[in-house]
Structure formats: structure tokens, C-alpha cells
Tab-separated table of C-alpha atoms and ligand atoms in Angstrom:
chain	number	residue	atom	x	y	z
L	1	MET	CA	-25.413	106.736	-2.316
L	2	ALA	CA	-22.320	108.492	-0.905
L	3	GLY	CA	-18.934	107.133	-1.947
L	4	VAL	CA	-19.957	104.507	-4.470
L	5	ASP	CA	-17.188	102.057	-5.274
L	6	ARG	CA	-17.211	98.589	-6.765
L	7	GLN	CA	-17.615	97.006	-3.350
L	8	THR	CA	-20.694	99.092	-2.663
L	9	CYS	CA	-22.149	97.901	-5.977
L	10	ASP	CA	-21.400	94.337	-5.005
L	11	GLY	CA	-23.343	94.993	-1.804
L	12	PHE	CA	-26.340	96.251	-3.830
L	13	ASP	CA	-26.241	93.001	-5.831
L	14	ARG	CA	-26.244	90.903	-2.665
L	15	GLN	CA	-29.408	92.626	-1.480
L	16	ASP	CA	-31.097	92.547	-4.885
L	17	PRO	CA	-34.375	90.585	-4.775
L	18	LEU	CA	-34.134	90.002	-8.546
L	19	ALA	CA	-30.570	88.632	-8.460
L	20	ARG	CA	-31.811	85.032	-8.561
L	21	PHE	CA	-33.162	85.537	-12.094
L	22	ARG	CA	-29.696	86.075	-13.590
L	23	ASP	CA	-29.025	82.338	-13.453
L	24	GLU	CA	-32.041	81.756	-15.643
L	25	PHE	CA	-30.208	83.365	-18.569
L	26	VAL	CA	-27.181	82.415	-20.616
L	27	ILE	CA	-24.693	85.233	-20.008
L	28	PRO	CA	-21.231	84.441	-21.422
L	29	GLU	CA	-18.502	84.534	-18.773
L	30	GLY	CA	-16.734	87.893	-18.608
L	31	LEU	CA	-19.273	89.695	-20.785
L	32	ILE	CA	-21.175	92.769	-19.635
L	33	TYR	CA	-24.317	92.742	-21.703
L	34	LEU	CA	-26.032	96.130	-21.855
L	35	ASP	CA	-28.000	95.673	-25.061
L	36	GLY	CA	-31.113	93.865	-23.904
L	37	ASN	CA	-33.075	96.846	-25.227
L	38	SER	CA	-32.054	95.666	-28.702
L	39	LEU	CA	-31.819	91.887	-28.337
L	40	GLY	CA	-32.706	90.312	-25.005
L	41	ALA	CA	-30.514	87.540	-23.582
L	42	LEU	CA	-31.279	83.848	-24.060
L	43	PRO	CA	-33.295	82.219	-21.242
L	44	ARG	CA	-31.753	78.871	-20.230
L	45	ALA	CA	-35.111	77.167	-20.633
L	46	THR	CA	-35.456	78.163	-24.295
L	47	GLY	CA	-33.006	75.659	-25.812
L	48	PRO	CA	-34.462	72.562	-24.106
L	49	ARG	CA	-38.019	73.683	-24.899
L	50	LEU	CA	-37.206	74.253	-28.576
L	51	GLN	CA	-35.474	70.874	-28.739
L	52	ARG	CA	-38.661	69.241	-27.448
L	53	VAL	CA	-40.849	71.162	-29.871
L	54	ILE	CA	-38.564	70.157	-32.724
L	55	ALA	CA	-38.097	66.499	-31.771
L	56	GLU	CA	-41.472	65.628	-30.321
L	57	GLU	CA	-44.023	68.071	-31.689
L	58	TRP	CA	-42.575	68.568	-35.152
L	59	GLY	CA	-40.457	65.401	-35.534
L	60	SER	CA	-42.917	62.845	-34.156
L	61	GLY	CA	-46.201	64.717	-34.031
L	62	LEU	CA	-45.877	66.272	-37.476
L	63	ILE	CA	-49.104	67.830	-38.757
L	64	ARG	CA	-51.044	66.402	-35.801
L	65	SER	CA	-49.339	68.915	-33.516
L	66	TRP	CA	-51.471	71.759	-34.835
L	67	ASN	CA	-54.242	70.175	-32.747
L	68	ALA	CA	-52.489	67.882	-30.277
L	69	ALA	CA	-49.775	70.357	-29.207
L	70	HIS	CA	-52.155	73.332	-29.546
L	71	TRP	CA	-49.959	75.079	-32.092
L	72	ILE	CA	-53.022	76.659	-33.641
L	73	ASP	CA	-53.833	78.488	-30.387
L	74	ALA	CA	-50.301	79.818	-29.810
L	75	PRO	CA	-50.804	83.371	-31.172
L	76	ARG	CA	-53.755	83.925	-28.832
L	77	ARG	CA	-52.326	81.987	-25.923
L	78	VAL	CA	-49.037	83.880	-25.905
L	79	GLY	CA	-50.958	87.088	-26.598
L	80	ASP	CA	-53.032	86.524	-23.453
L	81	LYS	CA	-49.831	86.095	-21.457
L	82	ILE	CA	-48.303	89.287	-22.860
L	83	ALA	CA	-51.596	91.038	-22.076
L	84	ARG	CA	-50.854	90.489	-18.385
L	85	LEU	CA	-47.549	92.352	-18.774
L	86	ILE	CA	-49.077	95.436	-20.404
L	87	GLY	CA	-52.312	95.869	-18.477
L	88	ALA	CA	-54.528	94.435	-21.202
L	89	GLN	CA	-57.390	91.912	-20.922
L	90	PRO	CA	-57.517	88.325	-22.196
L	91	GLY	CA	-58.432	88.314	-25.892
L	92	GLU	CA	-57.016	91.788	-26.541
L	93	VAL	CA	-53.491	90.828	-27.681
L	94	ILE	CA	-52.364	88.611	-30.544
L	95	VAL	CA	-48.799	87.562	-31.378
L	96	ALA	CA	-48.087	87.889	-35.082
L	97	ASP	CA	-45.663	89.144	-37.695
L	98	SER	CA	-43.157	91.905	-36.894
L	99	THR	CA	-43.804	95.212	-35.174
L	100	SER	CA	-43.570	96.957	-38.549
L	101	VAL	CA	-46.228	94.711	-40.108
L	102	ASP	CA	-48.500	94.972	-37.062
L	103	LEU	CA	-48.187	98.761	-37.217
L	104	PHE	CA	-49.245	98.677	-40.852
L	105	LYS	CA	-52.277	96.553	-40.045
L	106	LEU	CA	-53.439	98.635	-37.094
L	107	LEU	CA	-52.869	101.977	-38.802
L	108	ALA	CA	-54.769	100.814	-41.883
L	109	GLY	CA	-57.601	99.573	-39.663
L	110	ALA	CA	-57.638	102.847	-37.731
L	111	LEU	CA	-57.908	104.901	-40.926
L	112	ARG	CA	-60.812	102.767	-42.140
L	113	LEU	CA	-62.571	103.186	-38.821
L	114	GLN	CA	-62.011	106.943	-38.726
L	115	SER	CA	-63.316	107.797	-42.188
L	116	GLY	CA	-63.511	111.543	-42.664
L	117	ARG	CA	-60.299	112.134	-40.707
L	118	HIS	CA	-57.206	112.487	-42.801
L	119	PHE	CA	-54.101	112.471	-40.676
L	120	ILE	CA	-51.843	110.069	-38.900
L	121	LEU	CA	-50.116	112.312	-36.372
L	122	THR	CA	-46.721	111.468	-34.944
L	123	GLU	CA	-43.474	113.046	-33.769
L	124	ALA	CA	-40.265	113.470	-35.728
L	125	GLN	CA	-38.369	111.600	-32.993
L	126	ASN	CA	-40.406	108.414	-33.462
L	127	PHE	CA	-38.583	105.213	-34.406
L	128	PRO	CA	-37.928	105.238	-38.163
L	129	THR	CA	-39.915	102.092	-38.991
L	130	ASP	CA	-43.023	103.710	-37.487
L	131	LEU	CA	-42.527	106.723	-39.757
L	132	TYR	CA	-41.706	104.608	-42.817
L	133	VAL	CA	-44.705	102.308	-42.388
L	134	ALA	CA	-47.065	105.272	-42.021
L	135	GLU	CA	-45.497	106.914	-45.081
L	136	GLY	CA	-45.930	103.742	-47.114
L	137	LEU	CA	-49.531	103.339	-46.011
L	138	VAL	CA	-50.637	106.872	-46.896
L	139	ASP	CA	-48.835	106.521	-50.219
L	140	LEU	CA	-50.737	103.300	-50.915
L	141	LEU	CA	-54.011	105.007	-50.062
L	142	GLY	CA	-53.367	107.457	-52.871
L	143	GLY	CA	-53.580	110.891	-51.329
L	144	ARG	CA	-56.729	110.450	-49.260
L	145	HIS	CA	-54.621	110.516	-46.109
L	146	ALA	CA	-51.394	112.120	-44.972
L	147	LEU	CA	-48.790	111.703	-42.299
L	148	ARG	CA	-48.295	114.771	-40.127
L	149	VAL	CA	-44.949	114.763	-38.338
L	150	VAL	CA	-44.382	117.428	-35.685
L	151	ASP	CA	-41.794	118.128	-33.066
L	152	ARG	CA	-42.363	116.512	-29.678
L	153	ALA	CA	-43.167	119.808	-27.996
L	154	GLU	CA	-45.960	120.486	-30.512
L	155	LEU	CA	-47.759	117.163	-30.260
L	156	VAL	CA	-50.638	118.122	-27.994
L	157	ALA	CA	-51.350	121.340	-29.882
L	158	ALA	CA	-51.354	119.437	-33.182
L	159	VAL	CA	-54.192	117.064	-32.223
L	160	ASP	CA	-57.464	118.240	-33.750
L	161	SER	CA	-60.566	116.821	-35.377
L	162	SER	CA	-58.693	116.025	-38.610
L	163	VAL	CA	-56.457	113.494	-36.824
L	164	ALA	CA	-57.544	109.876	-37.230
L	165	VAL	CA	-54.844	108.374	-35.064
L	166	LEU	CA	-52.029	109.608	-32.866
L	167	MET	CA	-49.125	107.155	-33.147
L	168	LEU	CA	-46.244	107.336	-30.688
L	169	THR	CA	-43.523	105.163	-29.215
L	170	HIS	CA	-43.984	105.112	-25.448
L	171	VAL	CA	-40.281	104.956	-24.535
L	172	ASP	CA	-38.060	106.830	-26.976
L	173	TYR	CA	-35.566	104.422	-28.559
L	174	GLY	CA	-32.819	107.044	-28.603
L	175	SER	CA	-32.937	108.850	-25.283
L	176	GLY	CA	-35.139	106.490	-23.273
L	177	LEU	CA	-37.571	109.317	-22.452
L	178	ILE	CA	-40.973	108.016	-21.319
L	179	HIS	CA	-43.987	109.741	-22.801
L	180	ASP	CA	-46.901	110.584	-20.542
L	181	MET	CA	-49.275	107.839	-21.691
L	182	ALA	CA	-52.212	109.160	-19.674
L	183	ALA	CA	-51.954	112.763	-20.872
L	184	LEU	CA	-51.315	112.008	-24.546
L	185	THR	CA	-54.010	109.342	-24.767
L	186	ALA	CA	-56.453	111.780	-23.160
L	187	ALA	CA	-55.380	114.527	-25.592
L	188	ALA	CA	-56.063	112.233	-28.565
L	189	HIS	CA	-59.437	111.166	-27.201
L	190	ALA	CA	-60.465	114.755	-26.446
L	191	HIS	CA	-60.481	115.336	-30.217
L	192	GLY	CA	-61.940	111.972	-31.210
L	193	ALA	CA	-58.606	110.557	-32.413
L	194	LEU	CA	-57.513	106.996	-31.721
L	195	MET	CA	-54.316	106.415	-29.729
L	196	LEU	CA	-51.729	103.902	-30.913
L	197	TRP	CA	-48.692	103.193	-28.735
L	198	ASP	CA	-45.556	101.341	-29.823
L	199	LEU	CA	-44.475	99.505	-26.653
L	200	SER	CA	-41.250	98.027	-28.045
L	201	HIS	CA	-39.109	99.646	-25.341
L	202	SER	CA	-41.776	99.410	-22.634
L	203	ALA	CA	-42.920	95.821	-22.041
L	204	GLY	CA	-40.439	94.243	-19.654
L	205	ALA	CA	-38.874	97.625	-18.934
L	206	VAL	CA	-41.531	99.938	-17.479
L	207	PRO	CA	-45.018	99.147	-16.158
L	208	VAL	CA	-47.757	99.721	-18.737
L	209	ASP	CA	-51.488	99.936	-18.062
L	210	LEU	CA	-53.334	99.918	-21.390
L	211	THR	CA	-56.731	99.324	-19.796
L	212	GLY	CA	-56.240	101.978	-17.133
L	213	HIS	CA	-55.337	104.569	-19.750
L	214	GLN	CA	-58.076	103.485	-22.163
L	215	VAL	CA	-55.575	102.972	-24.961
L	216	ASP	CA	-57.083	101.949	-28.298
L	217	LEU	CA	-54.243	100.266	-30.170
L	218	ALA	CA	-50.712	99.109	-29.425
L	219	VAL	CA	-47.865	97.095	-30.904
L	220	GLY	CA	-44.537	95.909	-29.528
L	221	CYS	CA	-41.424	93.816	-30.127
L	222	GLY	CA	-40.860	90.327	-28.749
L	223	TYR	CA	-37.094	90.309	-29.089
L	224	LYS	CA	-36.002	93.182	-26.829
L	225	TYR	CA	-36.765	93.242	-23.091
L	226	LEU	CA	-39.132	90.277	-23.485
L	227	ASN	CA	-36.193	88.019	-24.528
L	228	GLY	CA	-38.113	86.158	-27.234
L	229	GLY	CA	-35.073	85.720	-29.504
L	230	PRO	CA	-33.729	87.348	-32.683
L	231	GLY	CA	-36.635	88.281	-34.945
L	232	ALA	CA	-39.192	87.008	-32.399
L	233	PRO	CA	-42.771	87.680	-33.455
L	234	ALA	CA	-44.339	90.940	-32.325
L	235	TYR	CA	-47.693	91.573	-30.645
L	236	ALA	CA	-50.698	93.709	-31.483
L	237	PHE	CA	-53.310	95.014	-29.044
L	238	ILE	CA	-56.768	96.312	-29.879
L	239	ARG	CA	-59.155	97.423	-27.156
L	240	ARG	CA	-61.964	94.858	-27.058
L	241	SER	CA	-64.759	97.292	-27.906
L	242	LEU	CA	-62.970	98.260	-31.143
L	243	GLN	CA	-61.896	94.838	-32.334
L	244	ASP	CA	-64.806	94.019	-34.590
L	245	ALA	CA	-64.696	97.489	-36.143
L	246	VAL	CA	-60.985	97.393	-37.047
L	247	PRO	CA	-60.475	95.437	-40.260
L	248	SER	CA	-57.094	93.986	-41.192
L	249	PRO	CA	-55.730	95.038	-44.587
L	250	LEU	CA	-53.941	91.661	-44.771
L	251	SER	CA	-57.021	89.483	-45.042
L	252	GLY	CA	-55.261	86.126	-44.887
L	253	TRP	CA	-56.754	82.755	-44.092
L	254	MET	CA	-55.583	82.607	-40.475
L	255	GLY	CA	-57.689	85.690	-39.764
L	256	HIS	CA	-60.752	84.140	-41.446
L	257	ALA	CA	-63.759	83.216	-39.335
L	258	ALA	CA	-63.478	79.577	-40.473
L	259	PRO	CA	-60.088	78.952	-42.113
L	260	PHE	CA	-60.709	75.238	-42.598
L	261	ASP	CA	-64.039	75.715	-44.322
L	262	PHE	CA	-62.037	76.982	-47.306
L	263	GLU	CA	-64.732	79.407	-48.366
L	264	GLY	CA	-64.279	81.395	-51.558
L	265	HIS	CA	-64.458	84.803	-49.856
L	266	TYR	CA	-62.892	86.426	-46.857
L	267	ARG	CA	-64.986	86.609	-43.724
L	268	PRO	CA	-63.083	88.111	-40.784
L	269	ALA	CA	-62.842	86.191	-37.526
L	270	PRO	CA	-64.463	87.931	-34.593
L	271	GLY	CA	-62.155	89.748	-32.167
L	272	ILE	CA	-58.396	90.045	-32.242
L	273	VAL	CA	-57.880	86.857	-34.310
L	274	ARG	CA	-58.703	88.702	-37.529
L	275	GLN	CA	-55.322	90.415	-37.166
L	276	LEU	CA	-53.625	87.139	-38.092
L	277	ALA	CA	-52.724	86.772	-41.748
L	278	GLY	CA	-50.621	83.678	-42.456
L	279	THR	CA	-49.443	80.569	-40.640
L	280	PRO	CA	-47.854	81.404	-37.271
L	281	PRO	CA	-44.096	80.709	-36.819
L	282	ILE	CA	-44.353	77.944	-34.237
L	283	LEU	CA	-40.654	77.633	-33.341
L	284	SER	CA	-40.356	81.374	-32.760
L	285	LEU	CA	-43.594	81.440	-30.811
L	286	ALA	CA	-42.334	78.597	-28.609
L	287	ALA	CA	-39.168	80.556	-27.809
L	288	LEU	CA	-41.166	83.704	-27.055
L	289	GLU	CA	-43.554	81.775	-24.811
L	290	VAL	CA	-40.681	80.434	-22.672
L	291	ALA	CA	-39.485	83.993	-22.090
L	292	VAL	CA	-42.954	85.368	-21.399
L	293	ASP	CA	-43.599	82.556	-18.906
L	294	LEU	CA	-40.437	83.649	-17.119
L	295	TRP	CA	-41.686	87.239	-17.099
L	296	LEU	CA	-44.964	86.161	-15.530
L	297	ARG	CA	-43.030	85.033	-12.437
L	298	VAL	CA	-41.457	88.471	-12.017
L	299	ASP	CA	-42.707	91.384	-9.920
L	300	GLN	CA	-42.905	94.259	-12.431
L	301	GLU	CA	-42.674	96.906	-9.707
L	302	GLU	CA	-39.443	95.333	-8.488
L	303	VAL	CA	-38.105	95.429	-12.053
L	304	ARG	CA	-38.940	99.103	-12.324
L	305	ARG	CA	-37.319	99.896	-8.964
L	306	LYS	CA	-34.084	98.157	-9.929
L	307	SER	CA	-34.122	99.633	-13.433
L	308	MET	CA	-34.317	103.166	-12.019
L	309	ALA	CA	-31.589	102.405	-9.476
L	310	LEU	CA	-29.270	100.989	-12.177
L	311	GLY	CA	-29.901	104.058	-14.338
L	312	ASP	CA	-29.253	106.468	-11.468
L	313	LEU	CA	-26.037	104.609	-10.666
L	314	PHE	CA	-24.882	104.667	-14.292
L	315	ILE	CA	-25.462	108.417	-14.632
L	316	ARG	CA	-23.870	109.157	-11.282
L	317	LEU	CA	-20.731	107.172	-12.129
L	318	VAL	CA	-20.454	108.866	-15.534
L	319	ASP	CA	-20.755	112.269	-13.834
L	320	GLU	CA	-18.179	111.405	-11.193
L	321	ARG	CA	-15.669	109.322	-13.117
L	322	CYS	CA	-15.845	110.525	-16.722
L	323	ARG	CA	-15.813	114.276	-16.188
L	324	GLY	CA	-14.018	116.187	-18.948
L	325	LEU	CA	-13.960	113.198	-21.318
L	326	GLY	CA	-16.464	114.551	-23.858
L	327	LEU	CA	-19.610	112.737	-22.711
L	328	GLU	CA	-23.080	114.199	-22.393
L	329	VAL	CA	-25.992	112.375	-20.751
L	330	ALA	CA	-28.766	112.206	-23.369
L	331	SER	CA	-31.331	110.383	-21.216
L	332	PRO	CA	-33.587	112.137	-18.712
L	333	ARG	CA	-31.820	112.463	-15.356
L	334	GLU	CA	-35.165	112.307	-13.613
L	335	ARG	CA	-35.695	108.591	-12.988
L	336	GLN	CA	-39.483	108.704	-13.405
L	337	ARG	CA	-39.115	109.987	-16.945
L	338	ARG	CA	-36.406	107.527	-18.019
L	339	GLY	CA	-37.005	104.029	-19.408
L	340	SER	CA	-34.576	101.171	-18.879
L	341	GLN	CA	-31.566	102.590	-20.702
L	342	VAL	CA	-28.948	105.288	-20.387
L	343	SER	CA	-27.848	107.031	-23.567
L	344	LEU	CA	-24.672	109.083	-23.792
L	345	ARG	CA	-23.532	111.408	-26.529
L	346	HIS	CA	-19.939	111.516	-27.673
L	347	ARG	CA	-18.506	113.050	-30.844
L	348	ASP	CA	-16.875	109.698	-31.637
L	349	GLY	CA	-19.643	107.576	-30.149
L	350	TYR	CA	-19.385	104.844	-32.764
L	351	ARG	CA	-15.673	104.350	-32.220
L	352	VAL	CA	-16.048	104.463	-28.451
L	353	MET	CA	-18.746	101.774	-28.571
L	354	ARG	CA	-16.593	99.558	-30.802
L	355	ALA	CA	-13.712	99.877	-28.331
L	356	LEU	CA	-16.050	99.019	-25.449
L	357	ILE	CA	-17.375	95.961	-27.283
L	358	ASP	CA	-13.775	94.806	-27.794
L	359	ARG	CA	-13.447	94.988	-24.003
L	360	GLY	CA	-16.539	92.853	-23.464
L	361	VAL	CA	-18.934	95.694	-22.652
L	362	ILE	CA	-21.788	95.462	-25.118
L	363	GLY	CA	-24.085	98.383	-25.824
L	364	ASP	CA	-24.987	99.842	-29.195
L	365	PHE	CA	-24.812	103.015	-31.259
L	366	ARG	CA	-27.473	105.145	-32.899
L	367	THR	CA	-26.503	107.766	-35.387
L	368	PRO	CA	-25.246	110.467	-35.237
L	369	ASP	CA	-23.534	110.273	-31.831
L	370	LEU	CA	-25.589	108.220	-29.378
L	371	MET	CA	-24.247	105.333	-27.325
L	372	ARG	CA	-27.047	103.303	-25.740
L	373	PHE	CA	-26.677	101.144	-22.641
L	374	GLY	CA	-29.700	98.954	-21.923
L	375	LEU	CA	-30.351	98.034	-18.294
L	376	THR	CA	-32.174	94.738	-17.933
L	377	PRO	CA	-32.927	94.124	-14.240
L	378	LEU	CA	-33.395	90.366	-14.647
L	379	TYR	CA	-29.745	89.888	-15.552
L	380	SER	CA	-27.890	93.238	-15.284
L	381	ARG	CA	-25.986	93.690	-12.016
L	382	TYR	CA	-24.867	96.818	-10.200
L	383	VAL	CA	-21.247	95.672	-10.596
L	384	ASP	CA	-21.853	95.452	-14.352
L	385	VAL	CA	-22.714	99.147	-14.321
L	386	TRP	CA	-19.576	99.890	-12.334
L	387	ASP	CA	-17.364	97.834	-14.669
L	388	ALA	CA	-18.989	99.310	-17.785
L	389	VAL	CA	-18.363	102.899	-16.684
L	390	ASP	CA	-14.836	101.936	-15.642
L	391	ALA	CA	-14.177	100.542	-19.135
L	392	LEU	CA	-15.738	103.644	-20.681
L	393	ARG	CA	-13.425	105.879	-18.680
L	394	GLU	CA	-10.402	103.843	-19.713
L	395	VAL	CA	-11.370	103.853	-23.409
L	396	LEU	CA	-11.869	107.631	-23.389
L	397	ALA	CA	-8.909	108.592	-21.202
L	398	SER	CA	-6.445	106.377	-23.102
L	399	GLY	CA	-7.682	107.412	-26.547
L	400	ALA	CA	-8.059	103.687	-27.383
L	401	PHE	CA	-11.194	104.469	-29.392
L	402	GLU	CA	-9.096	106.313	-31.972
L	403	ARG	CA	-7.700	103.116	-33.475
L	404	PRO	CA	-8.375	103.234	-37.225
L	405	GLU	CA	-10.324	99.949	-37.412
L	406	TYR	CA	-13.041	101.372	-35.150
L	407	GLY	CA	-13.885	103.907	-37.837
L	408	THR	CA	-15.311	101.301	-40.226
L	409	ARG	CA	-19.060	101.003	-39.806
L	410	LEU	CA	-20.427	97.454	-39.544
L	411	ALA	CA	-23.808	96.674	-41.128
L	412	VAL	CA	-25.540	96.549	-37.731
L	413	THR	CA	-24.492	99.204	-35.259
M	501	LIG	C1	-39.751	101.509	-31.200
M	501	LIG	C2	-39.519	100.422	-32.199
M	501	LIG	N1	-40.516	100.040	-33.007
M	501	LIG	C3	-40.340	99.067	-33.920
M	501	LIG	C4	-39.120	98.451	-34.080
M	501	LIG	C5	-38.906	97.446	-35.163
M	501	LIG	O1	-39.671	96.344	-34.977
M	501	LIG	P1	-39.665	95.115	-36.008
M	501	LIG	O2	-38.257	94.821	-36.329
M	501	LIG	O3	-40.328	94.023	-35.207
M	501	LIG	O4	-40.476	95.506	-37.182
M	501	LIG	C6	-38.060	98.806	-33.249
M	501	LIG	C7	-36.759	98.131	-33.393
M	501	LIG	O5	-35.771	98.461	-32.816
M	501	LIG	C8	-38.259	99.821	-32.290
M	501	LIG	O6	-37.259	100.220	-31.505
């Protein structure tokens, strides 16, 4: 990649086999959107589909649409589609609730299944909600279980026969580091522990093979790389052979074996359906399904190739063009170990990101000093990477980030 300039990047875009997908998204003119790892862009097909669901299925069909428009099947139907993106089998994935709630359900089920084992094991670098949910669960269980949080380097050594479940996020939300799914799942299994992966930064970003790695449990977000929309429902995976042994702690009617028999006692549905609790959010599910249908037309290997190339380009341009400006690359430089983001440290990272956003380059900030740039191969271009690093250089070299208003933290960073 000798002598990369903007024209070279433009050339990469012309040869990009995924370039045609950009038109399938709403990308505001002049905006460089590098935050699809936080909130994916809006597919063009979503608005018209939601309008039809609202006008025809809800407006005209009303309650009949639960049957006639197959609303009642949506959590399983969309789950089966997501299964194809994460190497799972039909009937192993259900769409429901948020990632946090799904984590709670699967962890609680795992602890019930693994009676006699006391620990949920995880790493200190895990996403905070994963830690908080596990903390809340062990607290609720009144001292019979505990959360053991170790440093990343100590994970494998910390797995032993007291561990009920090893819970990790596959792609680190901060640095983008990809965990070795095969090795860590095997390490958990070697000691009889279950393996639970949070795939929030994986699906739609890096290939995942849950069946191939014999993963037991997984959860993931619908609103990031999958483009399901703000607050889109999440998904939960349970390996088929475990499904009837993993109870849900939220024993709601939608997870009952016969919800419309209105029995007086809970009887769990067979399979993954028991992980449902309440009525599914049909409008949100419809939006997620549009995005997942788009994903099913995409070659995942092509996505991964472009994602690695965009990341390499980003890092190379930062090295070449931002030298001496106080940046440090926080993501793995080795492309195989890096998910679909590049994170940079800067002492004034929050201010720098605010100045970039004012210039139409949208990434985000994670405390204390991390700027994250998500690379979404379906709509990110090589010229976007060039322009983003160019803006970054200008913001740093000019000192524009030092303007006082950039020091005030907004509620969402
Ligand atoms: C790794 C990871 N897990 C879980 C979540 C939160 O998921 P939810 O908001 O669906 O509970 C996030 C959100 O950024 C995340 O990055």
C-alpha cells in the first residue's frame, strides 16, 4: 500500500465488491459515520416496511395480525435468520429483550444447571453491563454464588471445577481485541464449565461459528453492526442439547408451553422459546428483520476482508499523518486479532471526538481516554477513512479541540 493518498483510497472504493450496499443505507450527505459499532445506520428498506406494518398489519389487521401476519412467530423467525450469521442451527436463537436481560436469563439458567459450582468467571475488561448483571444475579441468589473477575491474562489459569460458567465478550468493546473463541471455549469445557459469549461486537463484524466451537450460550445486540435500530431487541443462543435443561428465571407467559391455555401454573415451552418472557415488540422486530434480511445477502468473508483492510488503512494513516500529535493506537495492529473498529488513545480524547463530530466525522468516546472509530464495511468507504484521519490531524494540529465547550460532557458519549 505504498504512497496512500485520497485518490488511491478512491481507487480502492471503485474496486470494492461491497460498495453497492452503501446505497441501501441512509447516510446523510457530507457525514462520515464511524459509529456503527454503537448504533448501526438505517437501512433504506426499514422505513417503508415499518409503514406497512403500522398501516396494514397494526392499523387494518389489528389483533388478527398475531396470526395472519405471523407476529407470534417473529422472535423465532428472526432468531433463525440471525443463527445463520453466527454459525448456529435453526431453533437455537431467539430474539427477545435487551442483551442485559438475556444475559441475566442465561446466566441464571447456567447456574441452575451447574449446581455445585459456585462461580461466574469473567475478565475485568468485560463490558460493564455484563459485570453488573452478573453482580446483581449473585446478589439475588444470596451468597450461594459469586462473581470472580480476573485480569485477561489470568483467564485460562482461573478456570477450574468451581466455575459454573465462563462469560466473556468476544470482541472487546474498548480496544476491539478478538478473543480466541476456540481456545477459551475449550478451556472452559476442559473443566466442565459452560461457555457464554457476548457477541454484541461480533455479529456483522467478524465471522462467528458457534456450532464449530461447541459454544453453549451466547447473547448479542441487534442495534450495532446488525443495524436493527436504536434499542433493537437482542438475541439469545442456547446450544440445542442444553435448551431443555436451561430454565428461564423470567417465567412469563410467552415462554409457557401453551400460553393460550391460560393454565394456573408455569410449564416451560420446549426448546429456545422458553427464553421468551413477555409480548414481543413487533415494530422493533420488524425493523430488525429488514436489516437481518439485508445481512443474509452479504458474503461474510468479504465483509471481514474489507473490515481488516479499512482497519489497516486507518492505523497506517494515523501512523503516517498524525505522528507527534499525542495519539496512541489502542487496538491490536495485527489484523487477525482486531474486530471492526480502531480505537485511539489521546489525553483529551473526549474533546477531540467532540471537535471531530462538529466536523461531520462521527465516532464515540469511552472513558478515560479512548476514541472509537467503527468500520462498517457495508457503508464505510476507504475515502471515509482518509477524510476521517485528515480531520483528526487538523483537529489535533490546530488545537481546535481545546475550545471550552468541548469540555462539557454530554449524557451519551
Ligand atoms: C459488549 C456489550 N454487551 C452488552 C451491551 C448492552 O446491551 P443492551 O443495551 O442491549 O443491554 C453493549 C452495549 O454497548 C455491549 O457493548
